[in-house]
XYZ file of N, CA and C in Angstrom:
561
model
N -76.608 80.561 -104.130
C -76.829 79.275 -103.540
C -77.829 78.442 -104.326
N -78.792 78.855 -104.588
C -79.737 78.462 -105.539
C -79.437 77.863 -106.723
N -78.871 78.740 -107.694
C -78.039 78.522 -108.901
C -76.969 77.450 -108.808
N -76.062 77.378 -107.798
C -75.588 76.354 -107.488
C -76.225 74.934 -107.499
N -76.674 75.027 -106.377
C -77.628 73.711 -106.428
C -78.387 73.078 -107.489
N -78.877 74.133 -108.712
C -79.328 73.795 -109.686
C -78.642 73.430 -110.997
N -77.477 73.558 -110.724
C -76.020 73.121 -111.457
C -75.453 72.083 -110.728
N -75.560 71.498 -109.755
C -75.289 70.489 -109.343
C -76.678 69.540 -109.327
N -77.519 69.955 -109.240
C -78.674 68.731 -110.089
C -78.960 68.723 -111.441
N -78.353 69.509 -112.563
C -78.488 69.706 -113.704
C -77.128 68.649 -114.091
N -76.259 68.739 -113.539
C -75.217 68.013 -113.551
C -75.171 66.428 -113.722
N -75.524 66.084 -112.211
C -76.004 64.858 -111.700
C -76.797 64.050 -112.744
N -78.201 65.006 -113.233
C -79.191 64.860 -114.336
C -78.178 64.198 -115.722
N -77.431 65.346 -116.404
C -76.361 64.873 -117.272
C -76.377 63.509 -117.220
N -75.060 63.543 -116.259
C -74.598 62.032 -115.813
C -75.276 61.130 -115.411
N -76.886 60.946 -115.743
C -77.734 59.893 -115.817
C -77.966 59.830 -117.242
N -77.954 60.828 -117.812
C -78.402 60.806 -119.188
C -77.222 59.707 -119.991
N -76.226 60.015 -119.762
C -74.923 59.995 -120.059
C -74.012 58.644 -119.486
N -74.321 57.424 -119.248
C -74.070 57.104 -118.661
C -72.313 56.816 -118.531
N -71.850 56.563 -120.115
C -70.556 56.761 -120.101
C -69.830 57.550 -120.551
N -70.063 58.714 -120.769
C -68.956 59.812 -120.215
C -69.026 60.325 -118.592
N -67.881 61.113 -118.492
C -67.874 61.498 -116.820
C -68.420 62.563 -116.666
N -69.821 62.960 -115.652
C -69.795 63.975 -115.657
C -69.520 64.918 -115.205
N -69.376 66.373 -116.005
C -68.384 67.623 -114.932
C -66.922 67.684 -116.266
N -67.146 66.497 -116.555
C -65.638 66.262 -117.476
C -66.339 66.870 -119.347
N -67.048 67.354 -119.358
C -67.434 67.107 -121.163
C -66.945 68.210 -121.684
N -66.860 69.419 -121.280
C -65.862 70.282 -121.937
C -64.897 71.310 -120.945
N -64.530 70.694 -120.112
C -63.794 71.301 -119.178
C -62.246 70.923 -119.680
N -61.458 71.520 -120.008
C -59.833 70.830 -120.629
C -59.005 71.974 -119.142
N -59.636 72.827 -118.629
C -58.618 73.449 -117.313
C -58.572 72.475 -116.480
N -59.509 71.643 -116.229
C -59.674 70.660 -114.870
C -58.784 69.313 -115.385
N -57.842 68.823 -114.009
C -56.589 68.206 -114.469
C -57.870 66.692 -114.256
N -58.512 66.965 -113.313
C -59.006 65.562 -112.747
C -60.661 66.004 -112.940
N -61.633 64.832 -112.998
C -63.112 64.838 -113.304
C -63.342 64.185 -112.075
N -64.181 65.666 -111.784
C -65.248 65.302 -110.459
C -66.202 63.720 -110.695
N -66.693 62.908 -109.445
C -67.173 62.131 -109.745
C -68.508 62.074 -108.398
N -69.468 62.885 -108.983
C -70.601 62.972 -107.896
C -70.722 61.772 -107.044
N -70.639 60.123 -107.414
C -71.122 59.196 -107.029
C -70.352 59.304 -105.808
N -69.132 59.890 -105.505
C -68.378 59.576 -104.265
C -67.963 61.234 -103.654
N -69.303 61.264 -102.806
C -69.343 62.632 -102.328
C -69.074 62.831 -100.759
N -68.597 63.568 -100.314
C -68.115 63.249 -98.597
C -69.009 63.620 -98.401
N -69.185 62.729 -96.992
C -70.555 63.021 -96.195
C -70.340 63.523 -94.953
N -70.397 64.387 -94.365
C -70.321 64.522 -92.922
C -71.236 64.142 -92.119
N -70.172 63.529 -90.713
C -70.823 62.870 -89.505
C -70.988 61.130 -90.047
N -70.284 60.765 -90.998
C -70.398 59.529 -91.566
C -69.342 58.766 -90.545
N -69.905 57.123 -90.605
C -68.879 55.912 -90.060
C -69.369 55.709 -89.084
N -70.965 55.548 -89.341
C -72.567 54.652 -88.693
C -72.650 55.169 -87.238
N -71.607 55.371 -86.712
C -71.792 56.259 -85.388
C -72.489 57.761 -84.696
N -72.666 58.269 -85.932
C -73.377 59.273 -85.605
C -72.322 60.184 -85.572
N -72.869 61.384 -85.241
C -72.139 62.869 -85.013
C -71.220 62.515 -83.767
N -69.363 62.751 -84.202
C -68.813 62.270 -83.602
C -68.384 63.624 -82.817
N -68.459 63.775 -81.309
C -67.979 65.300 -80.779
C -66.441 65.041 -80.391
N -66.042 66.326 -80.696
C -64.929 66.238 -79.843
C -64.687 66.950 -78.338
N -63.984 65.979 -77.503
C -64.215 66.222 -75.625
C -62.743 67.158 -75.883
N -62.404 67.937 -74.981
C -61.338 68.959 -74.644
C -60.942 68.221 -73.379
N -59.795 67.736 -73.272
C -58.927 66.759 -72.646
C -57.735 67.582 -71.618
N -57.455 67.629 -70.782
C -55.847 68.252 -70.407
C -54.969 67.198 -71.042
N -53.962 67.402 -71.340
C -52.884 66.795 -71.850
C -52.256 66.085 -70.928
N -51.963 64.729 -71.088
C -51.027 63.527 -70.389
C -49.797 63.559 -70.754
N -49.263 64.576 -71.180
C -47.884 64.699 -71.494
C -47.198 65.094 -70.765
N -47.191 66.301 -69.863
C -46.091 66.405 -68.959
C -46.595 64.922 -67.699
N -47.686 64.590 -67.381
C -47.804 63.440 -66.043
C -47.175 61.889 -66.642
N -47.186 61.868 -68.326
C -46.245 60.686 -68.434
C -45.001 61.192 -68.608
N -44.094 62.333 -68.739
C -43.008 62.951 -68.749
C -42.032 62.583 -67.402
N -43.466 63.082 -66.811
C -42.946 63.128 -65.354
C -42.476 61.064 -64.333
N -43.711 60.565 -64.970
C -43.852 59.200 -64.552
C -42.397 58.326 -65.340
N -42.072 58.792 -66.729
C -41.067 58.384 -67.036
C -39.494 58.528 -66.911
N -39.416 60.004 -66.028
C -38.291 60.552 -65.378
C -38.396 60.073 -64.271
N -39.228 60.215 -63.274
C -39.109 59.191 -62.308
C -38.717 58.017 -61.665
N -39.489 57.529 -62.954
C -38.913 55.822 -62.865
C -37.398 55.768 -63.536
N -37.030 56.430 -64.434
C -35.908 56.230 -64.596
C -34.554 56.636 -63.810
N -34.702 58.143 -62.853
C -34.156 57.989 -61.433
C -33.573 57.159 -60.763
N -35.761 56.943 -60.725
C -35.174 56.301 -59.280
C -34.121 54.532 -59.818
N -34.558 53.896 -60.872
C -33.667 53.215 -61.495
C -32.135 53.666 -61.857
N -31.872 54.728 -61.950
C -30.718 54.783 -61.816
C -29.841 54.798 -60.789
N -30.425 55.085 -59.760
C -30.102 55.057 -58.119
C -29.857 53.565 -57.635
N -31.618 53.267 -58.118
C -32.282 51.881 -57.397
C -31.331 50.680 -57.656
N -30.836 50.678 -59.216
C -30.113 49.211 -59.681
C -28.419 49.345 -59.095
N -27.779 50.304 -59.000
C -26.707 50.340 -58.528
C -26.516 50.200 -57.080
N -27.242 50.725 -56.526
C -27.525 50.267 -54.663
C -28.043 48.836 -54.529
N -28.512 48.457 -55.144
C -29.250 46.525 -55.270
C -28.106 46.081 -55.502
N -27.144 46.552 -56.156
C -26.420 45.635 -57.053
C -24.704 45.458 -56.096
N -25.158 47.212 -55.209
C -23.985 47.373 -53.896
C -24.317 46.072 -52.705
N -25.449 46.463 -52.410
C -26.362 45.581 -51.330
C -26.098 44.105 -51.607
N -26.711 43.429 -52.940
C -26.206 42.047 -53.237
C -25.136 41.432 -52.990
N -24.147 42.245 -53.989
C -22.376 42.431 -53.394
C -21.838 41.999 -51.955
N -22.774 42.837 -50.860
C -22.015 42.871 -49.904
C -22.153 42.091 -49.165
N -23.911 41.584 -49.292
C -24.380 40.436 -48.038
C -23.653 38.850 -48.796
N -23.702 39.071 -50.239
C -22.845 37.904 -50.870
C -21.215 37.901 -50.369
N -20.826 38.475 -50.395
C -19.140 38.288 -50.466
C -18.392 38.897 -49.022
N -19.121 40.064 -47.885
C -18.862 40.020 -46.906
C -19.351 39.250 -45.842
N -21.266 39.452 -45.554
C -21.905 38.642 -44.904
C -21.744 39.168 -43.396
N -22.443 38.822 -42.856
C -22.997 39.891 -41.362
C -21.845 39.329 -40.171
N -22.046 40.268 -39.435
C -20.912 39.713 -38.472
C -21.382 38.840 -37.789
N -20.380 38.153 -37.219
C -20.892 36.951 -36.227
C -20.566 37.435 -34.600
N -21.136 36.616 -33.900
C -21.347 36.751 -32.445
C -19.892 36.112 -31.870
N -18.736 36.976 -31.192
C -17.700 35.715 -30.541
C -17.465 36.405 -29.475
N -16.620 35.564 -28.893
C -15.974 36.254 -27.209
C -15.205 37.291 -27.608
N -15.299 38.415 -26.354
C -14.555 39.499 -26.922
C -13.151 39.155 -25.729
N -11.883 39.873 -26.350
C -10.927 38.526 -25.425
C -10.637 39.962 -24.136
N -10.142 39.103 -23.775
C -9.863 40.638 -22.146
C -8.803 41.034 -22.572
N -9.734 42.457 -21.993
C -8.613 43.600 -21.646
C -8.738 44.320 -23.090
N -10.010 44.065 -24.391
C -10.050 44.727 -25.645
C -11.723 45.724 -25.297
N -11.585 46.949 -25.317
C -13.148 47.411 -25.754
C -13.455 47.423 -26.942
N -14.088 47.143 -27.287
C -14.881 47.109 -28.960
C -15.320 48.605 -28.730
N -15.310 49.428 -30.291
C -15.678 50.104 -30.616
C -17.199 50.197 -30.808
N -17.968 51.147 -31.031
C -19.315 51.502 -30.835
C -19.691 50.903 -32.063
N -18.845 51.350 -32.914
C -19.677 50.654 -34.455
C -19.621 48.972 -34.528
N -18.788 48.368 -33.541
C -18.603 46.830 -33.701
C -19.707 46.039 -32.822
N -20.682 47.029 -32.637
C -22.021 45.927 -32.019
C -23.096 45.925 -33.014
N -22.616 46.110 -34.035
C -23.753 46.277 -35.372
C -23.367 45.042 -36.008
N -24.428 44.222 -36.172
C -24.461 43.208 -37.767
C -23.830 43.371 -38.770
N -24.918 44.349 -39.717
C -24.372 44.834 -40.993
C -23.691 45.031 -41.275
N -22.893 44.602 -42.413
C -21.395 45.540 -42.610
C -22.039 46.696 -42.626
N -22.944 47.283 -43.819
C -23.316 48.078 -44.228
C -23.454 49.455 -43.012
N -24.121 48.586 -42.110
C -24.996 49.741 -41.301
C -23.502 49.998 -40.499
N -22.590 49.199 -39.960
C -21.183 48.995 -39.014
C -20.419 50.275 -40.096
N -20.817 50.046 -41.258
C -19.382 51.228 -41.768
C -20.295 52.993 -42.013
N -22.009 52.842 -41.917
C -22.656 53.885 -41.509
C -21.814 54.719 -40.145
N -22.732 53.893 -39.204
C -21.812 54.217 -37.893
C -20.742 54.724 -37.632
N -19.809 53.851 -38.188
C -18.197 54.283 -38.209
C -17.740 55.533 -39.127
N -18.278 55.940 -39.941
C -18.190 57.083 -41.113
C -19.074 58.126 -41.209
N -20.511 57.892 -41.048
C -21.397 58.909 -40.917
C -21.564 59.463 -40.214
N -22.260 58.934 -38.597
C -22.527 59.301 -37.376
C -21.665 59.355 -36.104
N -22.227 60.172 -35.632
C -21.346 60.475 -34.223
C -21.405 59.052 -33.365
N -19.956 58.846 -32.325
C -20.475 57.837 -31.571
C -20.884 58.165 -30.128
N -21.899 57.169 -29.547
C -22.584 57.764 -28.516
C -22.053 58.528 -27.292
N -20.743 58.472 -27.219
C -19.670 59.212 -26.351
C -20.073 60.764 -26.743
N -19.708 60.804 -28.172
C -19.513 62.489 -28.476
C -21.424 63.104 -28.826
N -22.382 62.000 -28.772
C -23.495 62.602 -28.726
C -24.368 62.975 -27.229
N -23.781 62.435 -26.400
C -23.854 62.598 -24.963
C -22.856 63.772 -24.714
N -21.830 63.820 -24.572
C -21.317 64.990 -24.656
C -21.650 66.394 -25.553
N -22.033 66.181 -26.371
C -22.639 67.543 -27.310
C -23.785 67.672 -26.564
N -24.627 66.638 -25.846
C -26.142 66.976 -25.365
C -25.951 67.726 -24.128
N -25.125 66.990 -23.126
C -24.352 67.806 -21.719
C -24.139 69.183 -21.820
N -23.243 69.428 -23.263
C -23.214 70.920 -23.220
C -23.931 72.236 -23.993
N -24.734 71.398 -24.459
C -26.260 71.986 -24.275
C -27.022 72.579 -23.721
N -27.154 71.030 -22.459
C -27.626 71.480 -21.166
C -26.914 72.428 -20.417
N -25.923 72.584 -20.314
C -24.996 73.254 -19.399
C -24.815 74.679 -19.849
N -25.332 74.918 -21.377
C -25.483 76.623 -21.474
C -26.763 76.809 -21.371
N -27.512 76.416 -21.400
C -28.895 76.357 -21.306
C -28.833 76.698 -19.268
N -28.385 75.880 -18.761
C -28.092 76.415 -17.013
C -27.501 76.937 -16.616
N -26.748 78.150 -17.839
C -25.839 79.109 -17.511
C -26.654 80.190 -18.015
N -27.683 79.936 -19.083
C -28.357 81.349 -19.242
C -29.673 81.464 -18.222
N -30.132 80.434 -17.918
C -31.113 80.866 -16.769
C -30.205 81.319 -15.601
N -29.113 80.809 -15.492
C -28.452 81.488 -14.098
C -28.423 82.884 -14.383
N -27.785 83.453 -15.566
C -27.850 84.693 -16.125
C -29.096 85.473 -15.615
N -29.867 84.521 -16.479
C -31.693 85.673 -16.220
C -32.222 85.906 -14.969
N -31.674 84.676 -13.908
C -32.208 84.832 -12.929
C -31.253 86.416 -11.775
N -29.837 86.435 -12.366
C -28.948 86.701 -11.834
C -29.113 88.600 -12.107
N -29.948 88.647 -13.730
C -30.115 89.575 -13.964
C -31.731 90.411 -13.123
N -32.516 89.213 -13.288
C -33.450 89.990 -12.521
C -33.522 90.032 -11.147
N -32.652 89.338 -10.569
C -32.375 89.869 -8.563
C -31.736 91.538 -8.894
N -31.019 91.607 -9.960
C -30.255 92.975 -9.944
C -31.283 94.246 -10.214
N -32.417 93.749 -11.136
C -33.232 94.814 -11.438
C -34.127 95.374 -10.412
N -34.164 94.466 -9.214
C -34.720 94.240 -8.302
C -34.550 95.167 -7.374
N -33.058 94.854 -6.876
C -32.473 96.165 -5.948
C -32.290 97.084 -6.407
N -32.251 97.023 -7.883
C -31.800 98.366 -8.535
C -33.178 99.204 -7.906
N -34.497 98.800 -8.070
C -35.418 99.526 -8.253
C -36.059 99.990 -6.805
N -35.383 98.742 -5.783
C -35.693 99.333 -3.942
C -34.752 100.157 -4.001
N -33.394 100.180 -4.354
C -32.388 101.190 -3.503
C -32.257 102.548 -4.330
N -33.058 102.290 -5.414
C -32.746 103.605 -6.334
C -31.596 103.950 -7.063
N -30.874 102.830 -7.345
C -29.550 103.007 -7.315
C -29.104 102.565 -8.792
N -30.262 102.899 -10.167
C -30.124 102.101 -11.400
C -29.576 103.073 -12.112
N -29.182 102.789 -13.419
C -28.201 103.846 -13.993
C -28.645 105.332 -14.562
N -30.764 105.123 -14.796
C -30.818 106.269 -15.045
C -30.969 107.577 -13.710
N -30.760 107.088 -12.564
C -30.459 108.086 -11.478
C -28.779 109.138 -11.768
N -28.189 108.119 -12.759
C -26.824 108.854 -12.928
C -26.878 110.009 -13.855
N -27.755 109.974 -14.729
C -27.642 111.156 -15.836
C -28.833 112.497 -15.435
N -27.929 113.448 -15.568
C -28.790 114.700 -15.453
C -29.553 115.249 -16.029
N -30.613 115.665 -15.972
C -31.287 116.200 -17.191
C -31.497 117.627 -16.852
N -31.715 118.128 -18.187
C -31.432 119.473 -18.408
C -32.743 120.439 -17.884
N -32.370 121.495 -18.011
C -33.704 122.261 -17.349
C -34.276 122.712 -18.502
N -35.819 122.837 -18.606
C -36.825 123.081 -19.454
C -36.741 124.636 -20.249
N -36.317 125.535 -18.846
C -36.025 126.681 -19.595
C -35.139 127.128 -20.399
N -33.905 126.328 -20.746
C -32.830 126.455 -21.975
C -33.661 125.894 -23.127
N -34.909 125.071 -23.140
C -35.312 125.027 -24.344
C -35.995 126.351 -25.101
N -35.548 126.203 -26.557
C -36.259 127.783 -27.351
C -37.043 127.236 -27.734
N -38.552 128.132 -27.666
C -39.714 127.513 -28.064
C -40.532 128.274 -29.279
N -39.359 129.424 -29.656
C -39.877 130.561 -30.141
C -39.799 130.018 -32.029
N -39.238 129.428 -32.797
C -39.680 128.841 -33.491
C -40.980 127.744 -33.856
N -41.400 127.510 -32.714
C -43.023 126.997 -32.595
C -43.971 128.095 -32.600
N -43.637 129.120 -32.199
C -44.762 129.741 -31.675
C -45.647 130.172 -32.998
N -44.536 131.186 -34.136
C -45.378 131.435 -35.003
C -45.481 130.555 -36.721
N -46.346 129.779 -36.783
C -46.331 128.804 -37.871
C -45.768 129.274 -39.244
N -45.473 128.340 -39.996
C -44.686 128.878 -41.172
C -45.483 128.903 -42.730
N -45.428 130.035 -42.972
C -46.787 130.523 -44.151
C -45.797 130.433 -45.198
């Protein structure tokens, strides 16, 4: 390290002496290019001081994500705007008229919207068959409490009159059991 340094100020020295030749260059013919001390890197240079570097998480998958997103939901978003525009332009909401006698209107024909009128009519149940699905609901729902209730009056008498099913089975007598494999443990 020493020696170094003293070859690089012996050097430097030269190339004051010297002002026009290069120095580092005077008998070197292996070296393609001549060092030029005057332009030496400096570290921590560009007047700011010692520049640190901060350890960051990466914004790459959260703009990944922000840019799949938006493009989604744009792919969804502009074709439904563009359904929606369409329809209030060129169909336009229903209007209010006399309904003539002796016609019932259908459930979906008290809706405005086309949009929401062909929901109704295509998607969802009409309120006839959702009242009816709810009725019979209710109605197994008041067939299984009739059940539970029906079952526990039975457990009931079963248990005053003595009369439940395990009174039907016999059980065996104690002395047909062999006990003689217990008795002496197995070595």
């Amino acid at each position: 390290m020493a020696g170094m340094s003293l070859l690089r100020a012996a050097t430097v020295f030269l190339g004051r002496l010297n002002p026009g030749k290069q120095a580092g260059c005077a008998g070197s013919r292996l070296a393609r290019s001549c060092l030029k001390f005057s332009n030496v890197p400096v570290r921590h240079g560009g007047g700011g001081g010692k520049r640190l570097f901060y350890i960051q998480p990466s914004h790459f998958y959260d703009k990944r994500f922000l840019k799949l997103l938006k493009f989604y939901v744009l792919l969804t978003g502009i074709p439904a705007a563009i359904f929606v525009m369409a329809v209030n332009i060129f169909i336009g909401e229903a209007e209010l008229a006399e309904i003539p006698e002796g016609y019932v209107p259908e459930h979906w024909e008290y809706y405005k919207h086309p949009i929401t009128r062909w929901m109704c009519r295509n998607l969802f149940d009409s309120p006839e068959k959702s009242y009816e699905k709810l009725m019979a609901v209710i109605d197994m729902e008041a067939e299984k409490a009739d059940l539970r209730l029906k079952q526990l009056e039975a457990r009931r008498l079963m248990r005053e009159r003595g009369d439940g099913p395990w009174y039907f089975y016999e059980t065996s007598d104690k002395d047909l059991i062999d006990n003689s494999p217990k008795a002496s443990p197995d070595f």
